[in-house]
mmCIF file of N, CA and C in Angstrom:
data_model
loop_
_atom_site.group_PDB
_atom_site.id
_atom_site.type_symbol
_atom_site.label_atom_id
_atom_site.label_comp_id
_atom_site.label_asym_id
_atom_site.label_seq_id
_atom_site.Cartn_x
_atom_site.Cartn_y
_atom_site.Cartn_z
ATOM 1 N N MET X 1 0.838 -1.174 0.000
ATOM 2 C CA MET X 1 0.000 0.000 0.000
ATOM 3 C C MET X 1 0.885 1.240 0.000
ATOM 4 N N PHE X 2 0.561 2.186 -0.843
ATOM 5 C CA PHE X 2 1.248 3.471 -0.931
ATOM 6 C C PHE X 2 0.461 4.429 -0.058
ATOM 7 N N MET X 3 0.989 4.767 1.106
ATOM 8 C CA MET X 3 0.219 5.499 2.104
ATOM 9 C C MET X 3 -0.036 6.963 1.765
ATOM 10 N N GLU X 4 0.917 7.654 1.158
ATOM 11 C CA GLU X 4 0.708 9.079 0.936
ATOM 12 C C GLU X 4 1.515 9.561 -0.268
ATOM 13 N N LEU X 5 0.839 9.719 -1.390
ATOM 14 C CA LEU X 5 1.457 10.277 -2.586
ATOM 15 C C LEU X 5 1.033 11.735 -2.668
ATOM 16 N N GLU X 6 1.970 12.631 -2.464
ATOM 17 C CA GLU X 6 1.666 14.063 -2.450
ATOM 18 C C GLU X 6 2.101 14.712 -3.750
ATOM 19 N N GLY X 7 1.481 15.835 -4.059
ATOM 20 C CA GLY X 7 1.855 16.586 -5.244
ATOM 21 C C GLY X 7 2.469 17.925 -4.925
ATOM 22 N N GLY X 8 2.296 18.389 -3.721
ATOM 23 C CA GLY X 8 2.805 19.705 -3.346
ATOM 24 C C GLY X 8 2.982 19.809 -1.849
ATOM 25 N N TRP X 9 2.895 21.038 -1.375
ATOM 26 C CA TRP X 9 3.131 21.301 0.037
ATOM 27 C C TRP X 9 2.245 22.451 0.459
ATOM 28 N N PHE X 10 2.214 22.763 1.734
ATOM 29 C CA PHE X 10 1.371 23.840 2.226
ATOM 30 C C PHE X 10 1.924 25.195 1.795
ATOM 31 N N SER X 11 1.105 26.222 1.922
ATOM 32 C CA SER X 11 1.493 27.584 1.549
ATOM 33 C C SER X 11 1.705 28.423 2.801
ATOM 34 N N THR X 12 2.646 29.346 2.713
ATOM 35 C CA THR X 12 2.888 30.261 3.823
ATOM 36 C C THR X 12 2.386 31.652 3.455
ATOM 37 N N PHE X 13 2.126 32.475 4.468
ATOM 38 C CA PHE X 13 1.699 33.848 4.214
ATOM 39 C C PHE X 13 2.761 34.562 3.395
ATOM 40 N N GLY X 14 2.327 35.219 2.347
ATOM 41 C CA GLY X 14 3.243 35.952 1.491
ATOM 42 C C GLY X 14 3.907 35.097 0.430
ATOM 43 N N GLY X 15 3.756 33.783 0.526
ATOM 44 C CA GLY X 15 4.339 32.885 -0.465
ATOM 45 C C GLY X 15 3.383 32.673 -1.620
ATOM 46 N N PRO X 16 3.898 32.264 -2.756
ATOM 47 C CA PRO X 16 3.017 32.023 -3.903
ATOM 48 C C PRO X 16 2.168 30.781 -3.687
ATOM 49 N N LEU X 17 0.976 30.793 -4.272
ATOM 50 C CA LEU X 17 0.122 29.610 -4.215
ATOM 51 C C LEU X 17 0.473 28.709 -5.371
ATOM 52 N N PRO X 18 0.362 27.437 -5.226
ATOM 53 C CA PRO X 18 -0.054 26.712 -4.045
ATOM 54 C C PRO X 18 1.088 26.352 -3.124
ATOM 55 N N THR X 19 2.329 26.620 -3.506
ATOM 56 C CA THR X 19 3.445 26.167 -2.696
ATOM 57 C C THR X 19 4.623 27.112 -2.838
ATOM 58 N N ASN X 20 5.456 27.139 -1.853
ATOM 59 C CA ASN X 20 6.717 27.853 -2.000
ATOM 60 C C ASN X 20 7.875 26.949 -1.584
ATOM 61 N N ARG X 21 7.617 25.652 -1.490
ATOM 62 C CA ARG X 21 8.655 24.702 -1.087
ATOM 63 C C ARG X 21 8.985 23.720 -2.193
ATOM 64 N N GLY X 22 8.423 23.924 -3.356
ATOM 65 C CA GLY X 22 8.719 23.036 -4.465
ATOM 66 C C GLY X 22 7.687 21.940 -4.605
ATOM 67 N N SER X 23 7.621 21.406 -5.771
ATOM 68 C CA SER X 23 6.690 20.329 -6.066
ATOM 69 C C SER X 23 7.235 19.599 -7.278
ATOM 70 N N PHE X 24 6.493 18.633 -7.749
ATOM 71 C CA PHE X 24 6.920 17.955 -8.966
ATOM 72 C C PHE X 24 5.816 18.050 -10.005
ATOM 73 N N PRO X 25 6.174 17.966 -11.286
ATOM 74 C CA PRO X 25 5.182 18.131 -12.350
ATOM 75 C C PRO X 25 4.101 17.054 -12.320
ATOM 76 N N ALA X 26 2.957 17.373 -12.895
ATOM 77 C CA ALA X 26 1.830 16.432 -12.952
ATOM 78 C C ALA X 26 2.220 15.141 -13.665
ATOM 79 N N GLU X 27 3.082 15.238 -14.658
ATOM 80 C CA GLU X 27 3.509 14.049 -15.396
ATOM 81 C C GLU X 27 4.205 13.049 -14.472
ATOM 82 N N TRP X 28 4.897 13.549 -13.468
ATOM 83 C CA TRP X 28 5.578 12.658 -12.529
ATOM 84 C C TRP X 28 4.577 11.874 -11.694
ATOM 85 N N THR X 29 3.421 12.480 -11.420
ATOM 86 C CA THR X 29 2.381 11.771 -10.677
ATOM 87 C C THR X 29 1.984 10.518 -11.435
ATOM 88 N N GLU X 30 1.770 10.659 -12.733
ATOM 89 C CA GLU X 30 1.404 9.507 -13.560
ATOM 90 C C GLU X 30 2.505 8.450 -13.521
ATOM 91 N N THR X 31 3.748 8.874 -13.623
ATOM 92 C CA THR X 31 4.874 7.943 -13.582
ATOM 93 C C THR X 31 4.961 7.240 -12.231
ATOM 94 N N LEU X 32 4.786 7.980 -11.142
ATOM 95 C CA LEU X 32 4.851 7.375 -9.807
ATOM 96 C C LEU X 32 3.734 6.359 -9.587
ATOM 97 N N VAL X 33 2.513 6.702 -10.018
ATOM 98 C CA VAL X 33 1.387 5.778 -9.849
ATOM 99 C C VAL X 33 1.610 4.521 -10.688
ATOM 100 N N LYS X 34 2.061 4.683 -11.928
ATOM 101 C CA LYS X 34 2.345 3.524 -12.783
ATOM 102 C C LYS X 34 3.447 2.657 -12.179
ATOM 103 N N SER X 35 4.487 3.295 -11.653
ATOM 104 C CA SER X 35 5.584 2.547 -11.027
ATOM 105 C C SER X 35 5.100 1.772 -9.813
ATOM 106 N N ALA X 36 4.253 2.404 -8.997
ATOM 107 C CA ALA X 36 3.715 1.733 -7.809
ATOM 108 C C ALA X 36 2.890 0.514 -8.211
ATOM 109 N N ILE X 37 2.048 0.672 -9.223
ATOM 110 C CA ILE X 37 1.235 -0.456 -9.698
ATOM 111 C C ILE X 37 2.144 -1.547 -10.256
ATOM 112 N N GLY X 38 3.176 -1.148 -10.992
ATOM 113 C CA GLY X 38 4.130 -2.106 -11.545
ATOM 114 C C GLY X 38 4.869 -2.893 -10.476
ATOM 115 N N MET X 39 5.037 -2.309 -9.293
ATOM 116 C CA MET X 39 5.701 -3.000 -8.186
ATOM 117 C C MET X 39 4.733 -3.845 -7.375
ATOM 118 N N GLY X 40 3.464 -3.870 -7.802
ATOM 119 C CA GLY X 40 2.485 -4.706 -7.119
ATOM 120 C C GLY X 40 1.679 -4.012 -6.045
ATOM 121 N N ILE X 41 1.856 -2.717 -5.892
ATOM 122 C CA ILE X 41 1.081 -1.988 -4.890
ATOM 123 C C ILE X 41 -0.349 -1.846 -5.392
ATOM 124 N N ASN X 42 -1.308 -2.227 -4.582
ATOM 125 C CA ASN X 42 -2.702 -2.184 -5.035
ATOM 126 C C ASN X 42 -3.565 -1.204 -4.248
ATOM 127 N N GLY X 43 -2.976 -0.420 -3.396
ATOM 128 C CA GLY X 43 -3.707 0.615 -2.665
ATOM 129 C C GLY X 43 -2.874 1.885 -2.656
ATOM 130 N N ILE X 44 -3.382 2.951 -3.255
ATOM 131 C CA ILE X 44 -2.636 4.207 -3.352
ATOM 132 C C ILE X 44 -3.492 5.339 -2.789
ATOM 133 N N ASN X 45 -2.937 6.076 -1.836
ATOM 134 C CA ASN X 45 -3.612 7.224 -1.242
ATOM 135 C C ASN X 45 -3.031 8.497 -1.846
ATOM 136 N N ILE X 46 -3.830 9.232 -2.605
ATOM 137 C CA ILE X 46 -3.406 10.512 -3.168
ATOM 138 C C ILE X 46 -3.757 11.588 -2.143
ATOM 139 N N TYR X 47 -2.738 12.237 -1.580
ATOM 140 C CA TYR X 47 -2.950 13.220 -0.519
ATOM 141 C C TYR X 47 -2.527 14.592 -1.007
ATOM 142 N N MET X 48 -3.324 15.455 -1.017
ATOM 143 C CA MET X 48 -4.753 15.629 -0.943
ATOM 144 C C MET X 48 -5.322 15.388 -2.342
ATOM 145 N N PHE X 49 -6.407 14.687 -2.463
ATOM 146 C CA PHE X 49 -7.017 14.507 -3.779
ATOM 147 C C PHE X 49 -7.871 15.721 -4.122
ATOM 148 N N HIS X 50 -8.505 16.303 -3.116
ATOM 149 C CA HIS X 50 -9.301 17.521 -3.318
ATOM 150 C C HIS X 50 -8.831 18.548 -2.304
ATOM 151 N N GLY X 51 -8.373 19.687 -2.795
ATOM 152 C CA GLY X 51 -7.915 20.742 -1.905
ATOM 153 C C GLY X 51 -9.071 21.365 -1.140
ATOM 154 N N GLY X 52 -8.743 22.067 -0.090
ATOM 155 C CA GLY X 52 -9.788 22.687 0.714
ATOM 156 C C GLY X 52 -9.245 23.810 1.566
ATOM 157 N N THR X 53 -10.086 24.311 2.431
ATOM 158 C CA THR X 53 -9.727 25.396 3.334
ATOM 159 C C THR X 53 -10.117 25.010 4.748
ATOM 160 N N ASN X 54 -9.313 25.420 5.689
ATOM 161 C CA ASN X 54 -9.600 25.201 7.092
ATOM 162 C C ASN X 54 -9.989 26.550 7.688
ATOM 163 N N PRO X 55 -11.254 26.983 7.519
ATOM 164 C CA PRO X 55 -11.637 28.328 7.940
ATOM 165 C C PRO X 55 -11.600 28.505 9.456
ATOM 166 N N GLY X 56 -11.055 29.636 9.848
ATOM 167 C CA GLY X 56 -11.064 29.981 11.263
ATOM 168 C C GLY X 56 -9.912 29.421 12.071
ATOM 169 N N TYR X 57 -9.149 28.506 11.516
ATOM 170 C CA TYR X 57 -8.047 27.893 12.257
ATOM 171 C C TYR X 57 -6.798 27.877 11.390
ATOM 172 N N TYR X 58 -5.696 28.188 11.990
ATOM 173 C CA TYR X 58 -4.424 28.125 11.287
ATOM 174 C C TYR X 58 -3.722 26.844 11.687
ATOM 175 N N THR X 59 -2.991 26.253 10.749
ATOM 176 C CA THR X 59 -2.298 25.002 11.044
ATOM 177 C C THR X 59 -0.979 25.233 11.758
ATOM 178 N N GLY X 60 -0.466 26.428 11.700
ATOM 179 C CA GLY X 60 0.775 26.748 12.383
ATOM 180 C C GLY X 60 1.191 28.177 12.079
ATOM 181 N N LYS X 61 2.219 28.638 12.754
ATOM 182 C CA LYS X 61 2.699 30.000 12.559
ATOM 183 C C LYS X 61 3.116 30.203 11.103
ATOM 184 N N TYR X 62 2.613 31.249 10.496
ATOM 185 C CA TYR X 62 2.890 31.629 9.108
ATOM 186 C C TYR X 62 2.264 30.702 8.063
ATOM 187 N N ILE X 63 1.453 29.748 8.475
ATOM 188 C CA ILE X 63 0.819 28.822 7.541
ATOM 189 C C ILE X 63 -0.594 29.316 7.257
ATOM 190 N N THR X 64 -0.973 29.359 6.002
ATOM 191 C CA THR X 64 -2.298 29.835 5.618
ATOM 192 C C THR X 64 -3.364 28.784 5.921
ATOM 193 N N THR X 65 -4.623 29.164 5.744
ATOM 194 C CA THR X 65 -5.721 28.217 5.974
ATOM 195 C C THR X 65 -5.989 27.345 4.754
ATOM 196 N N THR X 66 -5.340 27.637 3.635
ATOM 197 C CA THR X 66 -5.532 26.813 2.449
ATOM 198 C C THR X 66 -4.896 25.440 2.649
ATOM 199 N N TYR X 67 -5.543 24.435 2.119
ATOM 200 C CA TYR X 67 -5.028 23.075 2.217
ATOM 201 C C TYR X 67 -5.129 22.450 0.836
ATOM 202 N N ASP X 68 -4.494 23.105 -0.127
ATOM 203 C CA ASP X 68 -4.624 22.687 -1.520
ATOM 204 C C ASP X 68 -3.582 21.645 -1.910
ATOM 205 N N TYR X 69 -2.355 21.806 -1.475
ATOM 206 C CA TYR X 69 -1.277 20.849 -1.739
ATOM 207 C C TYR X 69 -1.173 20.446 -3.208
ATOM 208 N N GLU X 70 -1.510 21.345 -4.118
ATOM 209 C CA GLU X 70 -1.524 21.053 -5.556
ATOM 210 C C GLU X 70 -2.340 19.797 -5.853
ATOM 211 N N ALA X 71 -3.484 19.700 -5.225
ATOM 212 C CA ALA X 71 -4.358 18.527 -5.347
ATOM 213 C C ALA X 71 -4.861 18.357 -6.780
ATOM 214 N N PRO X 72 -5.175 17.111 -7.176
ATOM 215 C CA PRO X 72 -5.751 16.880 -8.504
ATOM 216 C C PRO X 72 -7.015 17.707 -8.742
ATOM 217 N N ILE X 73 -7.878 17.799 -7.732
ATOM 218 C CA ILE X 73 -9.020 18.711 -7.792
ATOM 219 C C ILE X 73 -8.664 19.862 -6.859
ATOM 220 N N ARG X 74 -8.446 21.028 -7.449
ATOM 221 C CA ARG X 74 -7.933 22.152 -6.689
ATOM 222 C C ARG X 74 -8.951 22.674 -5.690
ATOM 223 N N GLU X 75 -8.498 23.462 -4.780
ATOM 224 C CA GLU X 75 -9.348 24.033 -3.727
ATOM 225 C C GLU X 75 -10.566 24.746 -4.315
ATOM 226 N N TRP X 76 -10.405 25.364 -5.451
ATOM 227 C CA TRP X 76 -11.481 26.137 -6.088
ATOM 228 C C TRP X 76 -12.264 25.313 -7.108
ATOM 229 N N GLY X 77 -12.019 23.984 -7.171
ATOM 230 C CA GLY X 77 -12.813 23.096 -8.015
ATOM 231 C C GLY X 77 -12.231 22.790 -9.381
ATOM 232 N N GLU X 78 -11.133 23.413 -9.734
ATOM 233 C CA GLU X 78 -10.513 23.163 -11.040
ATOM 234 C C GLU X 78 -9.946 21.743 -11.103
ATOM 235 N N LEU X 79 -10.149 21.069 -12.223
ATOM 236 C CA LEU X 79 -9.527 19.767 -12.460
ATOM 237 C C LEU X 79 -8.152 20.039 -13.060
ATOM 238 N N SER X 80 -7.101 19.710 -12.319
ATOM 239 C CA SER X 80 -5.745 20.055 -12.731
ATOM 240 C C SER X 80 -5.151 19.004 -13.663
ATOM 241 N N LYS X 81 -3.953 19.288 -14.171
ATOM 242 C CA LYS X 81 -3.231 18.320 -15.005
ATOM 243 C C LYS X 81 -2.988 17.032 -14.221
ATOM 244 N N ARG X 82 -2.764 17.159 -12.922
ATOM 245 C CA ARG X 82 -2.542 15.991 -12.064
ATOM 246 C C ARG X 82 -3.788 15.099 -12.035
ATOM 247 N N TYR X 83 -4.971 15.704 -12.065
ATOM 248 C CA TYR X 83 -6.227 14.943 -12.099
ATOM 249 C C TYR X 83 -6.284 14.082 -13.357
ATOM 250 N N TYR X 84 -5.998 14.699 -14.489
ATOM 251 C CA TYR X 84 -6.083 13.966 -15.754
ATOM 252 C C TYR X 84 -4.999 12.896 -15.867
ATOM 253 N N ALA X 85 -3.834 13.131 -15.268
ATOM 254 C CA ALA X 85 -2.781 12.112 -15.250
ATOM 255 C C ALA X 85 -3.239 10.884 -14.463
ATOM 256 N N ILE X 86 -3.843 11.107 -13.304
ATOM 257 C CA ILE X 86 -4.338 10.000 -12.479
ATOM 258 C C ILE X 86 -5.511 9.309 -13.167
ATOM 259 N N LYS X 87 -6.361 10.088 -13.808
ATOM 260 C CA LYS X 87 -7.517 9.518 -14.507
ATOM 261 C C LYS X 87 -7.069 8.578 -15.624
ATOM 262 N N ARG X 88 -6.025 8.957 -16.376
ATOM 263 C CA ARG X 88 -5.514 8.088 -17.446
ATOM 264 C C ARG X 88 -5.089 6.734 -16.895
ATOM 265 N N VAL X 89 -4.369 6.749 -15.782
ATOM 266 C CA VAL X 89 -3.916 5.494 -15.179
ATOM 267 C C VAL X 89 -5.109 4.692 -14.670
ATOM 268 N N ALA X 90 -6.067 5.362 -14.046
ATOM 269 C CA ALA X 90 -7.254 4.673 -13.515
ATOM 270 C C ALA X 90 -8.055 4.018 -14.635
ATOM 271 N N LEU X 91 -8.246 4.721 -15.738
ATOM 272 C CA LEU X 91 -8.992 4.144 -16.863
ATOM 273 C C LEU X 91 -8.238 2.973 -17.485
ATOM 274 N N PHE X 92 -6.915 3.079 -17.542
ATOM 275 C CA PHE X 92 -6.103 1.985 -18.072
ATOM 276 C C PHE X 92 -6.215 0.741 -17.192
ATOM 277 N N THR X 93 -6.047 0.918 -15.878
ATOM 278 C CA THR X 93 -6.092 -0.244 -14.980
ATOM 279 C C THR X 93 -7.492 -0.837 -14.876
ATOM 280 N N LYS X 94 -8.504 -0.029 -15.103
ATOM 281 C CA LYS X 94 -9.889 -0.514 -15.046
ATOM 282 C C LYS X 94 -10.158 -1.567 -16.126
ATOM 283 N N THR X 95 -9.406 -1.529 -17.213
ATOM 284 C CA THR X 95 -9.626 -2.481 -18.307
ATOM 285 C C THR X 95 -9.127 -3.883 -17.978
ATOM 286 N N PHE X 96 -8.402 -4.038 -16.869
ATOM 287 C CA PHE X 96 -7.850 -5.362 -16.527
ATOM 288 C C PHE X 96 -8.610 -6.022 -15.419
#
């Protein structure tokens, strides 16, 4: 089981959205998921799959309330490139 496949990181006040700590391209998500399946992993947790907001509470000093983490479905509802990369793999594996 792949416990936590992330696409990004949290945002800090004054930092660019969605991250200021680096991330990897959406294409890498597809490669990582395919590699995990190729190694026999049959349970993959995409963290966060849908971004969100934690209104009224901060997660830590200088950390914003956004919890988008460059999710496949962004905090504002947009289907990102990462979403379509995961969808391609899901549709492919569904045929088997």
